[in-house]
Tab-separated table of C-alpha atoms in Angstrom:
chain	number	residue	atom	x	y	z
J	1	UNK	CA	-78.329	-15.487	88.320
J	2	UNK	CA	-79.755	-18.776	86.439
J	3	UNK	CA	-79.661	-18.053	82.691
J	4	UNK	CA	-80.343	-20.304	79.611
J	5	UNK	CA	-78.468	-20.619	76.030
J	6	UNK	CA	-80.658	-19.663	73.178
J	7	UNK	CA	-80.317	-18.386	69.776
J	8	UNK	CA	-81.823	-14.916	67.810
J	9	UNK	CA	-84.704	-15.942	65.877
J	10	UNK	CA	-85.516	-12.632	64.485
J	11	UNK	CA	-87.488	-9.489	65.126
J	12	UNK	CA	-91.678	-8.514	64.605
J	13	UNK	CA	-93.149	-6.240	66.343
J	14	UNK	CA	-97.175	-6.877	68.062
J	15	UNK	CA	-99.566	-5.084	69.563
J	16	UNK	CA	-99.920	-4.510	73.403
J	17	UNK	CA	-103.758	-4.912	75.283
J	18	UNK	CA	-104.144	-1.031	74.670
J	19	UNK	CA	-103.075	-1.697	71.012
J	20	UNK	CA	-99.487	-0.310	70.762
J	21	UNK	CA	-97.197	-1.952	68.577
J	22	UNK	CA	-94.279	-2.887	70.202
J	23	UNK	CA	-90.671	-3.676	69.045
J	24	UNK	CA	-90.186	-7.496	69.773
J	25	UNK	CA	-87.116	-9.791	69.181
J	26	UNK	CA	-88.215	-13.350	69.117
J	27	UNK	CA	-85.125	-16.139	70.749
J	28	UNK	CA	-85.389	-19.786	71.041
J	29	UNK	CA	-84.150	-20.401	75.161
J	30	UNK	CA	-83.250	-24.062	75.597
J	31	UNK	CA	-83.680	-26.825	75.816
J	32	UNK	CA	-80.561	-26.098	78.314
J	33	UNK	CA	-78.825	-29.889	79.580
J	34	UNK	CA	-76.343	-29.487	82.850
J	35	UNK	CA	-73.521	-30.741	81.695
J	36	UNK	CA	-70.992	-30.028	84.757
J	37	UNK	CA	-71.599	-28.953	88.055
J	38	UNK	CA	-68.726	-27.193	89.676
J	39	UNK	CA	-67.947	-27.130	93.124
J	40	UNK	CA	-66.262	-25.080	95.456
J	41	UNK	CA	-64.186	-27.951	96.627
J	42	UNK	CA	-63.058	-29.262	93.206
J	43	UNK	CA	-62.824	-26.195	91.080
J	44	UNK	CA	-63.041	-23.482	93.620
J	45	UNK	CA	-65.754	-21.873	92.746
J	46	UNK	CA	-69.559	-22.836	92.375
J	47	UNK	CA	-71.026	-22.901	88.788
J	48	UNK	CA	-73.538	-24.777	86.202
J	49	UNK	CA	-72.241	-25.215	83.208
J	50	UNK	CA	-75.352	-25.846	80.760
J	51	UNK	CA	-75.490	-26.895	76.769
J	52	UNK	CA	-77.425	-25.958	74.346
J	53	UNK	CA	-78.001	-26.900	70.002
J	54	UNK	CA	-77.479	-30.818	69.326
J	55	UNK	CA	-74.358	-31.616	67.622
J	56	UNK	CA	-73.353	-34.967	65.487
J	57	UNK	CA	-71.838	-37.389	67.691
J	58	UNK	CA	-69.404	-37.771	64.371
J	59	UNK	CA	-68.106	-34.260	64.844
J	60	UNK	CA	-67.259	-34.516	68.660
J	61	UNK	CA	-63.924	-35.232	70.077
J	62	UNK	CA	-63.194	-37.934	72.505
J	63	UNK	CA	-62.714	-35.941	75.030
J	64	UNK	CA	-65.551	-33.940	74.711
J	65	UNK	CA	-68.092	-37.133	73.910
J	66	UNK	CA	-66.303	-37.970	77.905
J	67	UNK	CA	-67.861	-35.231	78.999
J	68	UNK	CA	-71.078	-35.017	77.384
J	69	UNK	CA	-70.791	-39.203	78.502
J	70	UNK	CA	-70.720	-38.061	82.434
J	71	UNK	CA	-73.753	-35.782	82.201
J	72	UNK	CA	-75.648	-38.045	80.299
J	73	UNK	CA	-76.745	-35.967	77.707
J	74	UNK	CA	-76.294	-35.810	73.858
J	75	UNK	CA	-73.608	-34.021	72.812
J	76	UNK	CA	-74.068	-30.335	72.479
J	77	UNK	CA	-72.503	-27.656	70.647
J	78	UNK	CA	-72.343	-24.332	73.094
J	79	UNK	CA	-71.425	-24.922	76.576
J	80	UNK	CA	-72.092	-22.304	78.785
J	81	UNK	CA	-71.202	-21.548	82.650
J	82	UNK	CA	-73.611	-19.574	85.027
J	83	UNK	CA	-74.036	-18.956	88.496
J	84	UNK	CA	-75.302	-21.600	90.803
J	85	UNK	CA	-78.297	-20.529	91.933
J	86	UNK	CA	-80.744	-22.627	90.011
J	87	UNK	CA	-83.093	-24.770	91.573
J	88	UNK	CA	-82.181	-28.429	91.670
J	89	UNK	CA	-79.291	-28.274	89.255
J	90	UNK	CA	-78.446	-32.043	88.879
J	91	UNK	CA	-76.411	-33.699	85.715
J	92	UNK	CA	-78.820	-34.165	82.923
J	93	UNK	CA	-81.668	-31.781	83.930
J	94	UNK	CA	-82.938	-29.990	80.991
J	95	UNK	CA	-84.440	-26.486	81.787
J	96	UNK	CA	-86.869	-24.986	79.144
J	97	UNK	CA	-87.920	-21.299	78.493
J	98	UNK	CA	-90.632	-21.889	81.380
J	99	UNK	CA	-87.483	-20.848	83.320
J	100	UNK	CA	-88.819	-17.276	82.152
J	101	UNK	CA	-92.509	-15.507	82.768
J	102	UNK	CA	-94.105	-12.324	81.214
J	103	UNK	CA	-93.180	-9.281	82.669
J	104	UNK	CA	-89.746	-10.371	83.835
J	105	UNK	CA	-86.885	-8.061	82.975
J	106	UNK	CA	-83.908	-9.929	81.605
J	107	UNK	CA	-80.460	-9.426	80.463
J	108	UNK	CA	-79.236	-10.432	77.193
J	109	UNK	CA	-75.879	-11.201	75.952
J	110	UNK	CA	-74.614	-11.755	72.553
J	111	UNK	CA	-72.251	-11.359	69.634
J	112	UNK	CA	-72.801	-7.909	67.681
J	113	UNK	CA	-73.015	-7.613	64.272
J	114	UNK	CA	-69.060	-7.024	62.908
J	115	UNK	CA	-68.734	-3.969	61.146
J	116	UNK	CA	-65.293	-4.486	60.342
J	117	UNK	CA	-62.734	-1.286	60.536
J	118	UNK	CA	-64.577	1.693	60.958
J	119	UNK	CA	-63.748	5.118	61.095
J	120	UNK	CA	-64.463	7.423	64.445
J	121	UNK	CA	-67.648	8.819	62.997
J	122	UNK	CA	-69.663	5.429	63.115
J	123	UNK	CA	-67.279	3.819	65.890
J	124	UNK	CA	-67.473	6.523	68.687
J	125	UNK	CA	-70.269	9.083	67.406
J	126	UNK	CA	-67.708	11.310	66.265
J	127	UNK	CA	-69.121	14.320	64.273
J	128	UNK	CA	-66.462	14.636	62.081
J	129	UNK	CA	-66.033	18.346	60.043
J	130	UNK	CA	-69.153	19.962	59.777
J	131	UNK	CA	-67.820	21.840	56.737
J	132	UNK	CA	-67.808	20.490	53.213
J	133	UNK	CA	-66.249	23.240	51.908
J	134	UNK	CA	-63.338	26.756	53.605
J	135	UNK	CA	-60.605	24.170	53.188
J	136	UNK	CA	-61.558	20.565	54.232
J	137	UNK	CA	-59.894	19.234	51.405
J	138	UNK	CA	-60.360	15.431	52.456
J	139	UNK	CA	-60.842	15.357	56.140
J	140	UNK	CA	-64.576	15.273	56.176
J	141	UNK	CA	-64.906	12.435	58.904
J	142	UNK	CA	-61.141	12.787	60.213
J	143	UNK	CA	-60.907	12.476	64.118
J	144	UNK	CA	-58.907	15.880	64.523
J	145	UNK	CA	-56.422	16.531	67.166
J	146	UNK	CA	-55.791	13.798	69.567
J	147	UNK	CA	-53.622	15.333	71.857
J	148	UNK	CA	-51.416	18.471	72.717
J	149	UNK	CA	-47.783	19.318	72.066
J	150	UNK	CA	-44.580	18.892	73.964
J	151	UNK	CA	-46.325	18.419	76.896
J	152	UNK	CA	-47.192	15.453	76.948
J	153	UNK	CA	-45.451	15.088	74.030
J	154	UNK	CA	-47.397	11.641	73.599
J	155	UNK	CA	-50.820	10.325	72.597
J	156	UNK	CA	-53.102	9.549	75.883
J	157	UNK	CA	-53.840	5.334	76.209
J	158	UNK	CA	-57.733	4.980	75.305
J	159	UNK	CA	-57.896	7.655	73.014
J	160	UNK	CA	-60.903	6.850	71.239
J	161	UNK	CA	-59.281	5.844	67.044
J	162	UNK	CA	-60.460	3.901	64.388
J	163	UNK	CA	-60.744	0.399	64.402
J	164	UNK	CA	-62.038	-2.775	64.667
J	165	UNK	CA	-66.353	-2.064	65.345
J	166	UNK	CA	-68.919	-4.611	66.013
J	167	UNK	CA	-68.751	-8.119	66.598
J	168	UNK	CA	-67.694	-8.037	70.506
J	169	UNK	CA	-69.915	-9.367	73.274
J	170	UNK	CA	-72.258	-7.176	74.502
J	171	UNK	CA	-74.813	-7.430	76.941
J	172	UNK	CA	-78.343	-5.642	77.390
J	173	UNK	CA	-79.991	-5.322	80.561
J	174	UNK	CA	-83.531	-5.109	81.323
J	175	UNK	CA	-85.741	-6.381	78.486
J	176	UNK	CA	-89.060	-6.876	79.222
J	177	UNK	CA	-90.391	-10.630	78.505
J	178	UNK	CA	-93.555	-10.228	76.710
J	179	UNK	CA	-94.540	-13.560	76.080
J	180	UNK	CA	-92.947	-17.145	76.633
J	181	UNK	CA	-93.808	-19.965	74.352
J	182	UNK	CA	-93.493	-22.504	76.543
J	183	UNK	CA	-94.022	-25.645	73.780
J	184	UNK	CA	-91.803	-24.234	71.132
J	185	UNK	CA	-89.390	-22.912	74.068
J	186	UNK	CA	-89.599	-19.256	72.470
J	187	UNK	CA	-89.175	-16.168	74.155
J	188	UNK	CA	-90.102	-12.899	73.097
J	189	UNK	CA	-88.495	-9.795	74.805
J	190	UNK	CA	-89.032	-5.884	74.184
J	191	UNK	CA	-86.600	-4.431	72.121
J	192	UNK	CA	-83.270	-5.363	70.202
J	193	UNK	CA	-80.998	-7.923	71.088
J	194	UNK	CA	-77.021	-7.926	69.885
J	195	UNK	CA	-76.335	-10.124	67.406
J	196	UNK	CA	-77.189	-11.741	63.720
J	197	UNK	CA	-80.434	-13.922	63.156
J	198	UNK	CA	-79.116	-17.874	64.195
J	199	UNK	CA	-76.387	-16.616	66.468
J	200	UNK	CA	-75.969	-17.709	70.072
J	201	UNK	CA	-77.132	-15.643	72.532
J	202	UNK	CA	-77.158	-15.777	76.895
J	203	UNK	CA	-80.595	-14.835	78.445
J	204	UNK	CA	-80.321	-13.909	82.073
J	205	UNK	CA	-82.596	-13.234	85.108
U	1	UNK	CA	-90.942	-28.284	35.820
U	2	UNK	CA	-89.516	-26.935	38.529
U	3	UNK	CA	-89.695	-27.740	42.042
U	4	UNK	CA	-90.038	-24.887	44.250
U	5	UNK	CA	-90.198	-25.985	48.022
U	6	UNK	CA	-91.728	-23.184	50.442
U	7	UNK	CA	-90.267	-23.214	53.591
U	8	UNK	CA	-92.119	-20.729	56.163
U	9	UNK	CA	-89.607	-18.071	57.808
U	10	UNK	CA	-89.687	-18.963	61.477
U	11	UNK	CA	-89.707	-15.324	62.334
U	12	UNK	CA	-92.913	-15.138	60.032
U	13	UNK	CA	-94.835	-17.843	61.559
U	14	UNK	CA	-94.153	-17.262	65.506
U	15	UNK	CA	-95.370	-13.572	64.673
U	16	UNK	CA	-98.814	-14.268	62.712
U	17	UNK	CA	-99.068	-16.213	65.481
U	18	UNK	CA	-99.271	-13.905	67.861
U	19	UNK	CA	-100.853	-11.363	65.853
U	20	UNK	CA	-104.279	-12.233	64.916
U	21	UNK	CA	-104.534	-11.230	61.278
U	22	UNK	CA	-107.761	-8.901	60.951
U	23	UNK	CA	-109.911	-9.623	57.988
U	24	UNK	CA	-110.631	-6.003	55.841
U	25	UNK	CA	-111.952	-5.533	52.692
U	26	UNK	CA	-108.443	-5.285	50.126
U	27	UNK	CA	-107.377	-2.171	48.391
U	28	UNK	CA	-104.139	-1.154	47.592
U	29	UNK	CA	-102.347	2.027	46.437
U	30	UNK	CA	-104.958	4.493	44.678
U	31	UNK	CA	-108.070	3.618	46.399
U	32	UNK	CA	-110.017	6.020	48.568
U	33	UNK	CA	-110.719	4.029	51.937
U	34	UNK	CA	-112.221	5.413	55.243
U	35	UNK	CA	-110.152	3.608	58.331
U	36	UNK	CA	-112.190	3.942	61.800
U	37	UNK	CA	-109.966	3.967	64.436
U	38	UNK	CA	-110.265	3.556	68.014
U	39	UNK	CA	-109.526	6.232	70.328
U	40	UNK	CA	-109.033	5.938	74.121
U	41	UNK	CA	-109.232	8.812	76.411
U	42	UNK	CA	-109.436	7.793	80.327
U	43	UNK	CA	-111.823	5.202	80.405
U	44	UNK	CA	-113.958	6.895	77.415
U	45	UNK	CA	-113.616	5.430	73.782
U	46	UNK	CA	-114.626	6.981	70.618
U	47	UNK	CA	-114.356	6.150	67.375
U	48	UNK	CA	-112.128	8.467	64.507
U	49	UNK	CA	-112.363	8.230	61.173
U	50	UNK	CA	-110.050	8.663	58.669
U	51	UNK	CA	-110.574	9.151	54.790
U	52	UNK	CA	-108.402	9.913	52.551
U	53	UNK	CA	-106.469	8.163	49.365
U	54	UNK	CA	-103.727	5.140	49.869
U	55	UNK	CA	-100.503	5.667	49.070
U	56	UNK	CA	-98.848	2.472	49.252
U	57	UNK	CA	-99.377	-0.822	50.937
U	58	UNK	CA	-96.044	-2.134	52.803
U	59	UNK	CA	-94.477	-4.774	54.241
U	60	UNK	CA	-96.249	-8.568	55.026
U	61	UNK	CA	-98.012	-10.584	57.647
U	62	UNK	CA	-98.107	-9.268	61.047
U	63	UNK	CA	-95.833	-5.592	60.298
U	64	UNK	CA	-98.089	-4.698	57.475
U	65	UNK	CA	-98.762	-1.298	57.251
U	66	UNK	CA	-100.498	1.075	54.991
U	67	UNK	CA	-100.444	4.874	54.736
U	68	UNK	CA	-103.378	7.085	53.708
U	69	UNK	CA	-103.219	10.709	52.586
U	70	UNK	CA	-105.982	13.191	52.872
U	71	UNK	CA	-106.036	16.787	52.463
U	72	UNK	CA	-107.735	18.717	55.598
U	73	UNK	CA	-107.888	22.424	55.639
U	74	UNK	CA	-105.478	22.668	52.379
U	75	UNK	CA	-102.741	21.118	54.200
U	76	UNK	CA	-102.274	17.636	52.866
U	77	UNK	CA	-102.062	15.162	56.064
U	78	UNK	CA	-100.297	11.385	56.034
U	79	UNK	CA	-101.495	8.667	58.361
U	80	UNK	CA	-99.671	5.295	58.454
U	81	UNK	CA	-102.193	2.356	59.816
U	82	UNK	CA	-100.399	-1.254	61.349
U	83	UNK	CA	-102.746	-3.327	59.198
U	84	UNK	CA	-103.209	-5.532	62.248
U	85	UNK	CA	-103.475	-3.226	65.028
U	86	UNK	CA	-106.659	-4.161	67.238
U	87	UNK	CA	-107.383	-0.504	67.387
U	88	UNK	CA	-108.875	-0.323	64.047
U	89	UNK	CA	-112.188	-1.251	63.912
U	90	UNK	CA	-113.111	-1.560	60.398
U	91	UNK	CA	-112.022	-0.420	56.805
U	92	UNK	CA	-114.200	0.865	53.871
U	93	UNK	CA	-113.666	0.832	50.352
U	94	UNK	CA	-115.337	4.106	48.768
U	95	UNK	CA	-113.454	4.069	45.458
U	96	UNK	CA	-110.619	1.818	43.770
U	97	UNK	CA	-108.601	3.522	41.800
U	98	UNK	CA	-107.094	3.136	38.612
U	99	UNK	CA	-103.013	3.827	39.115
U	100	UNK	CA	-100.090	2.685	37.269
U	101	UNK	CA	-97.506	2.223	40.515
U	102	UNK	CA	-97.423	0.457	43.738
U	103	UNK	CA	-96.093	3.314	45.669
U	104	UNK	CA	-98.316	6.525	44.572
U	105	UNK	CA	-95.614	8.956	46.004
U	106	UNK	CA	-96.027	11.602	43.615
U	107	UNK	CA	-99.271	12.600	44.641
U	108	UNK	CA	-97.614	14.772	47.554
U	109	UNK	CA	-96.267	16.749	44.492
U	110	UNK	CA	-99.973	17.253	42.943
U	111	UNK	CA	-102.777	19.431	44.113
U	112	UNK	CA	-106.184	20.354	43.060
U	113	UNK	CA	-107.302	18.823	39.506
U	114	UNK	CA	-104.255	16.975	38.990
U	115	UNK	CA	-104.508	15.391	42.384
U	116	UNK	CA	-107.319	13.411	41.183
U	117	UNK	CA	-107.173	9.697	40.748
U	118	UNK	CA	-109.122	8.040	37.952
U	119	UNK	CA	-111.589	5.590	39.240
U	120	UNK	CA	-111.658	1.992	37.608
U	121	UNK	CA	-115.424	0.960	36.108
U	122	UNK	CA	-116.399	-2.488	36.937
């Protein structure tokens, strides 16, 4: 599916034709440059790679400015592959939020917020001990038993534990485009999108 | 002196874009307003209104919203009004009121005489 790079601007909310307020998230989509077009024959398989955010020609590498060099563009700090179906994908071609109309349903993909390491009650939904009191001394959010006896006589792999939460990639399908500001290459889309304000995000078809 | 430069959250500026901001008369927490709101049912509109005191004013630009308390039938009811929504068709002022807070919470925990808000004499 053709896709852009953008970033989270933020979220509002405004007010549909029948005046309902709705939930918005506001991204900047583009410009997108191709910077590589791969092949079936050279790489074996076909992809765009497109870049996105301007970077200081200072702060790239040589072998990155090489690269930036053969697509004739600027050099760029997130490079992203997609699929190949976008319509005349050639080095150089910049593709703009226009990509996008109202009423489209997209999918977004981004880097959540970290939460660092969480317990089971905010990482899985646990409900932890609905008592406060008959004996729960200190295991008011404790995950309780997480597994049987001698048989198995081991813990099952994927048993849901604490840990790390948050700041994984994670994608959301089908938000609505509401509008597309086409001349400051803005999109806004229906709902919440993963991710801090200023981070990177993938918008899909 | 110093120099304070004002720069214009993006977020703020895309939405008051695309919410036209309405022009009302101001109030703010303590007033007695009347809101007249738009109701659609089918294809039929009407108009409702809505009077009661303001209990605080929240938020900025284009998520403003404002909550107004009346009491109907003894039961004391809460409405909260998107400043901008396009369903409100206009605002009144019937009384400002003279209060000491921005938020006038603790009117939910008054009722009859005490409930009363002074009203400031221009």
């Amino acid at each position: 599916m053709p896709g852009l790079i953008g970033k989270k601007i933020g979220m509002t909310s405004i007010f549909s034709e029948e005046g309902k307020n709705i939930p918005c998230t506001i991204l900047e989509v583009g410009p997108c440059m191709v910077t590589q077009i791969k092949t079936e024959e050279i790489d074996g398989y076909n992809a765009v790679q497109l870049g996105y955010d301007d970077k200081k020609e200072s702060r790239v590498g040589k072998a990155a400015l090489g690269h930036f060099k053969n697509a004739k563009s600027s050099p760029l700090k997130k490079l992203v592959e997609f699929g190949s179906d976008f319509d005349e994908a050639l080095l150089g071609v910049t593709y703009n939020a226009d990509l996008f109309q109202e009423g489209d349903f997209v999918s977004i993909s981004g880097t959540s917020k970290g939460k660092g390491f969480q317990g089971v009650v905010k990482r899985h939904n646990f409900r932890g001990v609905g008592d406060a009191t008959h004996g729960q001394h200190n295991r008011l959010r404790a995950p309780g038993s997480i597994g049987a006896a001698s048989y198995p006589a081991r813990v099952f792999k994927g048993m849901r534990m604490a840990g790390q939460t948050g700041n994984a990639r994670v994608k959301v399908d089908n938000l609505q485009v509401v509008k597309v500001l086409v001349e400051k290459n803005m999109v806004v889309v229906k709902g919440a999108v993963p991710g801090a304000k200023n981070s990177y995000i993938t918008i899909e078809k | 002196m110093k120099l304070t430069f004002i720069k214009m959250n993006i977020t703020d500026t895309i939405a008051n874009e695309l919410v036209p901001s309405r022009d009302f008369p101001s109030f703010k927490a303590g007033d007695n307003i009347t809101v007249y709101y738009t109701i659609k049912e089918g294809d039929k509109q009407r108009t409702q209104l809505f009077k009661g005191d303001v209990l605080q004013t929240k938020g900025t630009g284009a998520t403003e919203t404002f909550t107004v308390r009346k009491i109907s039938h003894s039961v004391g009811v809460e409405r909260i009004f998107p400043l901008n929504s396009p369903l409100i068709e206009k605002i009144e002022v019937n009384k400002k009121g003279r209060v000491r807070r921005a938020k006038i919470y603790y009117l939910r925990e008054l009722t009859g005489k005490k409930a009363r808000i002074k009203e400031v004499k221009s």
